[in-house]
Tab-separated table of C-alpha atoms in Angstrom:
chain	number	residue	atom	x	y	z
D	1	TYR	CA	28.962	19.169	-36.391
D	2	ILE	CA	24.718	19.125	-38.138
D	3	ASN	CA	23.625	16.867	-35.323
D	4	ASP	CA	25.869	18.582	-32.600
D	5	TRP	CA	24.610	21.709	-33.416
D	6	PRO	CA	24.741	24.304	-31.806
D	7	ASN	CA	28.071	23.032	-30.241
D	8	GLY	CA	31.385	22.903	-32.101
D	9	PHE	CA	29.999	24.039	-35.303
D	10	GLY	CA	32.524	26.782	-36.034
D	11	ILE	CA	35.765	28.460	-35.128
D	12	LEU	CA	36.619	32.048	-33.995
D	13	PRO	CA	36.087	34.652	-35.385
D	14	TYR	CA	32.715	33.312	-36.668
D	15	SER	CA	32.055	30.483	-34.433
D	16	LYS	CA	28.368	30.570	-35.819
D	17	THR	CA	29.446	29.820	-39.141
D	18	LEU	CA	30.301	26.242	-41.388
D	19	ILE	CA	30.997	25.359	-44.654
D	20	ILE	CA	30.445	22.215	-46.352
D	21	LYS	CA	32.250	20.999	-49.491
D	22	GLY	CA	31.855	18.163	-51.394
D	23	PRO	CA	31.389	16.670	-54.954
D	24	LYS	CA	28.222	17.403	-56.775
D	25	SER	CA	25.249	14.805	-55.207
D	26	SER	CA	27.820	13.869	-52.518
D	27	GLY	CA	24.790	14.757	-49.627
D	28	LYS	CA	25.338	18.672	-49.254
D	29	SER	CA	21.913	19.296	-49.398
D	30	PHE	CA	20.781	16.193	-47.699
D	31	LEU	CA	23.252	17.738	-44.745
D	32	ALA	CA	21.470	20.892	-44.890
D	33	ASP	CA	17.706	19.662	-44.967
D	34	ILE	CA	18.538	18.128	-41.611
D	35	LYS	CA	20.215	21.115	-40.500
D	36	GLU	CA	16.656	23.070	-41.278
D	37	LYS	CA	14.214	20.589	-39.630
D	38	LYS	CA	16.722	20.333	-36.759
D	39	THR	CA	17.301	24.105	-36.317
D	40	GLY	CA	14.077	25.622	-38.148
D	41	ALA	CA	16.735	27.222	-40.023
D	42	LEU	CA	15.930	29.542	-43.333
D	43	PHE	CA	17.496	28.893	-47.017
D	44	LEU	CA	18.200	32.077	-47.977
D	45	LYS	CA	17.722	32.188	-51.957
D	46	LYS	CA	19.864	34.561	-54.139
D	47	ASN	CA	18.837	38.274	-53.707
D	48	HIS	CA	16.782	37.744	-50.468
D	49	GLU	CA	15.807	40.906	-48.121
D	50	LEU	CA	17.176	40.338	-44.353
D	51	THR	CA	14.632	41.754	-42.825
D	52	THR	CA	13.891	42.262	-38.939
D	53	SER	CA	10.836	40.133	-38.869
D	54	ILE	CA	12.913	37.633	-40.600
D	55	LEU	CA	16.150	37.955	-38.205
D	56	ASP	CA	13.680	37.831	-35.758
D	57	HIS	CA	11.889	34.706	-36.307
D	58	HIS	CA	14.987	32.262	-37.677
D	59	GLN	CA	18.223	31.394	-35.303
D	60	ALA	CA	19.858	29.550	-38.667
D	61	PHE	CA	20.391	30.580	-42.012
D	62	ILE	CA	21.155	28.107	-44.872
D	63	ILE	CA	22.985	29.060	-48.321
D	64	ASP	CA	22.958	26.291	-50.379
D	65	GLY	CA	25.159	26.380	-53.423
D	66	PHE	CA	27.195	28.627	-53.244
D	67	ASP	CA	28.834	29.541	-56.487
D	68	SER	CA	30.211	32.172	-58.475
D	69	SER	CA	26.646	32.689	-59.711
D	70	TRP	CA	25.868	34.890	-56.327
D	71	ARG	CA	26.955	38.454	-56.182
D	72	GLU	CA	29.705	38.034	-53.885
D	73	GLU	CA	27.709	41.698	-52.427
D	74	ASP	CA	24.774	39.851	-51.482
D	75	ILE	CA	26.799	36.764	-49.455
D	76	LEU	CA	29.057	39.620	-47.862
D	77	HIS	CA	26.069	41.396	-46.879
D	78	TYR	CA	24.692	37.980	-45.405
D	79	PHE	CA	27.372	37.430	-43.579
D	80	ASN	CA	28.151	40.511	-41.999
D	81	ILE	CA	24.241	40.554	-40.706
D	82	LEU	CA	23.804	37.371	-39.708
D	83	HIS	CA	27.394	37.614	-37.359
D	84	GLU	CA	26.333	41.160	-36.134
D	85	ASN	CA	23.033	39.198	-35.213
D	86	ASN	CA	24.648	36.336	-33.642
D	87	LYS	CA	22.972	33.802	-35.777
D	88	TYR	CA	24.423	30.184	-37.221
D	89	LEU	CA	25.272	30.609	-41.267
D	90	LEU	CA	25.732	27.010	-43.086
D	91	ILE	CA	26.839	27.498	-46.532
D	92	THR	CA	27.072	24.785	-48.908
D	93	LEU	CA	29.623	24.498	-52.185
D	94	THR	CA	30.807	22.273	-54.614
D	95	GLN	CA	34.185	24.547	-55.490
D	96	THR	CA	35.303	27.809	-53.441
D	97	PRO	CA	34.484	30.308	-56.024
D	98	LYS	CA	36.970	32.845	-57.223
D	99	ILE	CA	36.088	35.864	-54.736
D	100	LYS	CA	36.929	38.841	-55.745
D	101	LEU	CA	36.100	40.859	-52.674
D	102	ALA	CA	38.372	40.731	-50.171
D	103	ASP	CA	36.542	40.921	-47.231
D	104	LEU	CA	34.158	38.106	-48.588
D	105	SER	CA	37.531	36.156	-49.374
D	106	SER	CA	38.783	37.417	-45.840
D	107	ARG	CA	35.783	35.712	-43.833
D	108	ILE	CA	35.712	32.741	-46.458
D	109	ASN	CA	38.992	31.837	-44.960
D	110	SER	CA	38.317	32.710	-42.015
D	111	VAL	CA	35.453	29.830	-41.370
D	112	ASN	CA	35.314	26.404	-40.457
D	113	LYS	CA	35.188	24.091	-43.700
D	114	ILE	CA	34.471	20.737	-44.056
D	115	ASP	CA	35.460	18.476	-47.005
D	116	ILE	CA	33.228	15.766	-47.666
D	117	LEU	CA	35.703	13.093	-49.641
D	118	MET	CA	35.676	9.282	-50.767
D	119	VAL	CA	32.567	7.282	-50.461
D	120	ASP	CA	33.149	4.942	-47.378
D	121	ASP	CA	30.716	1.828	-46.901
D	122	GLU	CA	28.619	3.723	-44.228
D	123	LEU	CA	27.833	6.531	-46.556
D	124	MET	CA	27.514	4.515	-49.495
D	125	ARG	CA	24.604	2.739	-46.935
D	126	VAL	CA	23.334	5.735	-46.713
D	127	LEU	CA	22.949	7.061	-49.709
D	128	ILE	CA	21.909	3.959	-51.760
D	129	PHE	CA	19.229	3.770	-48.570
D	130	LYS	CA	18.223	7.314	-49.136
D	131	GLN	CA	17.992	7.081	-52.990
D	132	PHE	CA	15.689	4.565	-52.808
D	133	SER	CA	13.497	5.961	-50.290
D	134	ASN	CA	13.611	9.152	-52.798
D	135	LEU	CA	11.602	6.699	-55.042
D	136	SER	CA	9.241	4.885	-52.497
D	137	ILE	CA	11.186	2.007	-52.663
D	138	LEU	CA	12.013	0.112	-49.435
D	139	ILE	CA	15.046	-2.502	-49.841
D	140	ASN	CA	16.523	-4.998	-48.240
D	141	ASP	CA	19.947	-5.035	-46.630
D	142	ASP	CA	21.466	-7.469	-48.934
D	143	VAL	CA	20.840	-5.524	-51.314
D	144	ILE	CA	22.196	-2.132	-50.039
D	145	ASN	CA	25.550	-4.840	-49.551
D	146	TYR	CA	25.723	-5.698	-52.760
D	147	LEU	CA	25.266	-2.246	-54.087
D	148	VAL	CA	28.078	-1.035	-51.632
D	149	LYS	CA	30.194	-3.697	-53.156
D	150	ILE	CA	30.021	-3.147	-56.681
D	151	LEU	CA	29.256	0.222	-57.244
D	152	PRO	CA	31.902	2.926	-58.148
D	153	ARG	CA	32.720	4.982	-55.085
D	154	GLU	CA	31.369	8.595	-57.334
D	155	PHE	CA	28.535	10.332	-56.393
D	156	PRO	CA	27.012	10.861	-59.742
D	157	LYS	CA	27.628	7.221	-61.049
D	158	ILE	CA	25.924	6.058	-57.986
D	159	LEU	CA	22.787	7.858	-58.254
D	160	SER	CA	22.617	7.086	-62.043
D	161	VAL	CA	23.175	3.423	-61.134
D	162	ILE	CA	19.992	3.339	-58.885
D	163	ARG	CA	18.182	5.425	-61.230
D	164	ASP	CA	18.736	2.884	-63.980
D	165	ILE	CA	18.051	-0.061	-61.124
D	166	ASN	CA	14.832	1.692	-60.586
D	167	LYS	CA	13.410	1.795	-64.187
D	168	ASN	CA	14.523	-1.489	-65.124
D	169	SER	CA	12.423	-2.794	-61.983
D	170	LEU	CA	9.412	-0.697	-63.264
D	171	GLU	CA	9.528	-1.626	-67.110
D	172	ASN	CA	10.136	-5.278	-66.584
D	173	LYS	CA	7.263	-5.708	-62.888
D	174	LYS	CA	10.751	-7.102	-61.244
D	175	LYS	CA	11.082	-6.703	-57.003
D	176	ILE	CA	14.927	-5.306	-56.805
D	177	THR	CA	16.652	-7.886	-55.451
D	178	VAL	CA	20.453	-9.134	-55.692
D	179	GLN	CA	19.755	-11.336	-58.670
D	180	PHE	CA	17.767	-8.962	-60.498
D	181	ILE	CA	20.309	-6.333	-60.064
D	182	LYS	CA	23.152	-9.523	-61.496
D	183	SER	CA	21.247	-9.472	-64.302
D	184	LEU	CA	21.443	-6.240	-65.125
D	185	VAL	CA	24.992	-5.805	-64.996
D	186	GLU	CA	25.924	-9.026	-66.630
């Protein structure tokens, strides 16, 4: 959906709105970053004012991490003004919050939703590569393939193991190899 933008992004009546829902650290913000780079989208913050100038300069908008800490009135306002101005909206969330405003609830329920589910091998490869890249570490395919085999299929645990590998590598001044990782897990 992100790579195909703007084709097939949403469904009627809100064909320019998409919700991505997934567990913590599942890559939702990463996908939102791709959307921002691809479209020049503006990340909306809590209490963000949508002026005419902002609307004129952006075709797409992102609400990253929608949860119960956001004011429902603000989300409804963003939703309505962006829809009225024919703009794209991407919303990411971990869990759909309990929504009290009936108008907002009906809009959220009418939007195309994508769930990020269980981590498959390809997503794990991408996640492992990205996490090491974020740490400015280049690792080879053997290391990635080994980690795909041994790591649990839970995002927070994957991230924790990668941080531990990096920490141990730095402390021991060792290159990250399959042998090095085996020595840590044995």
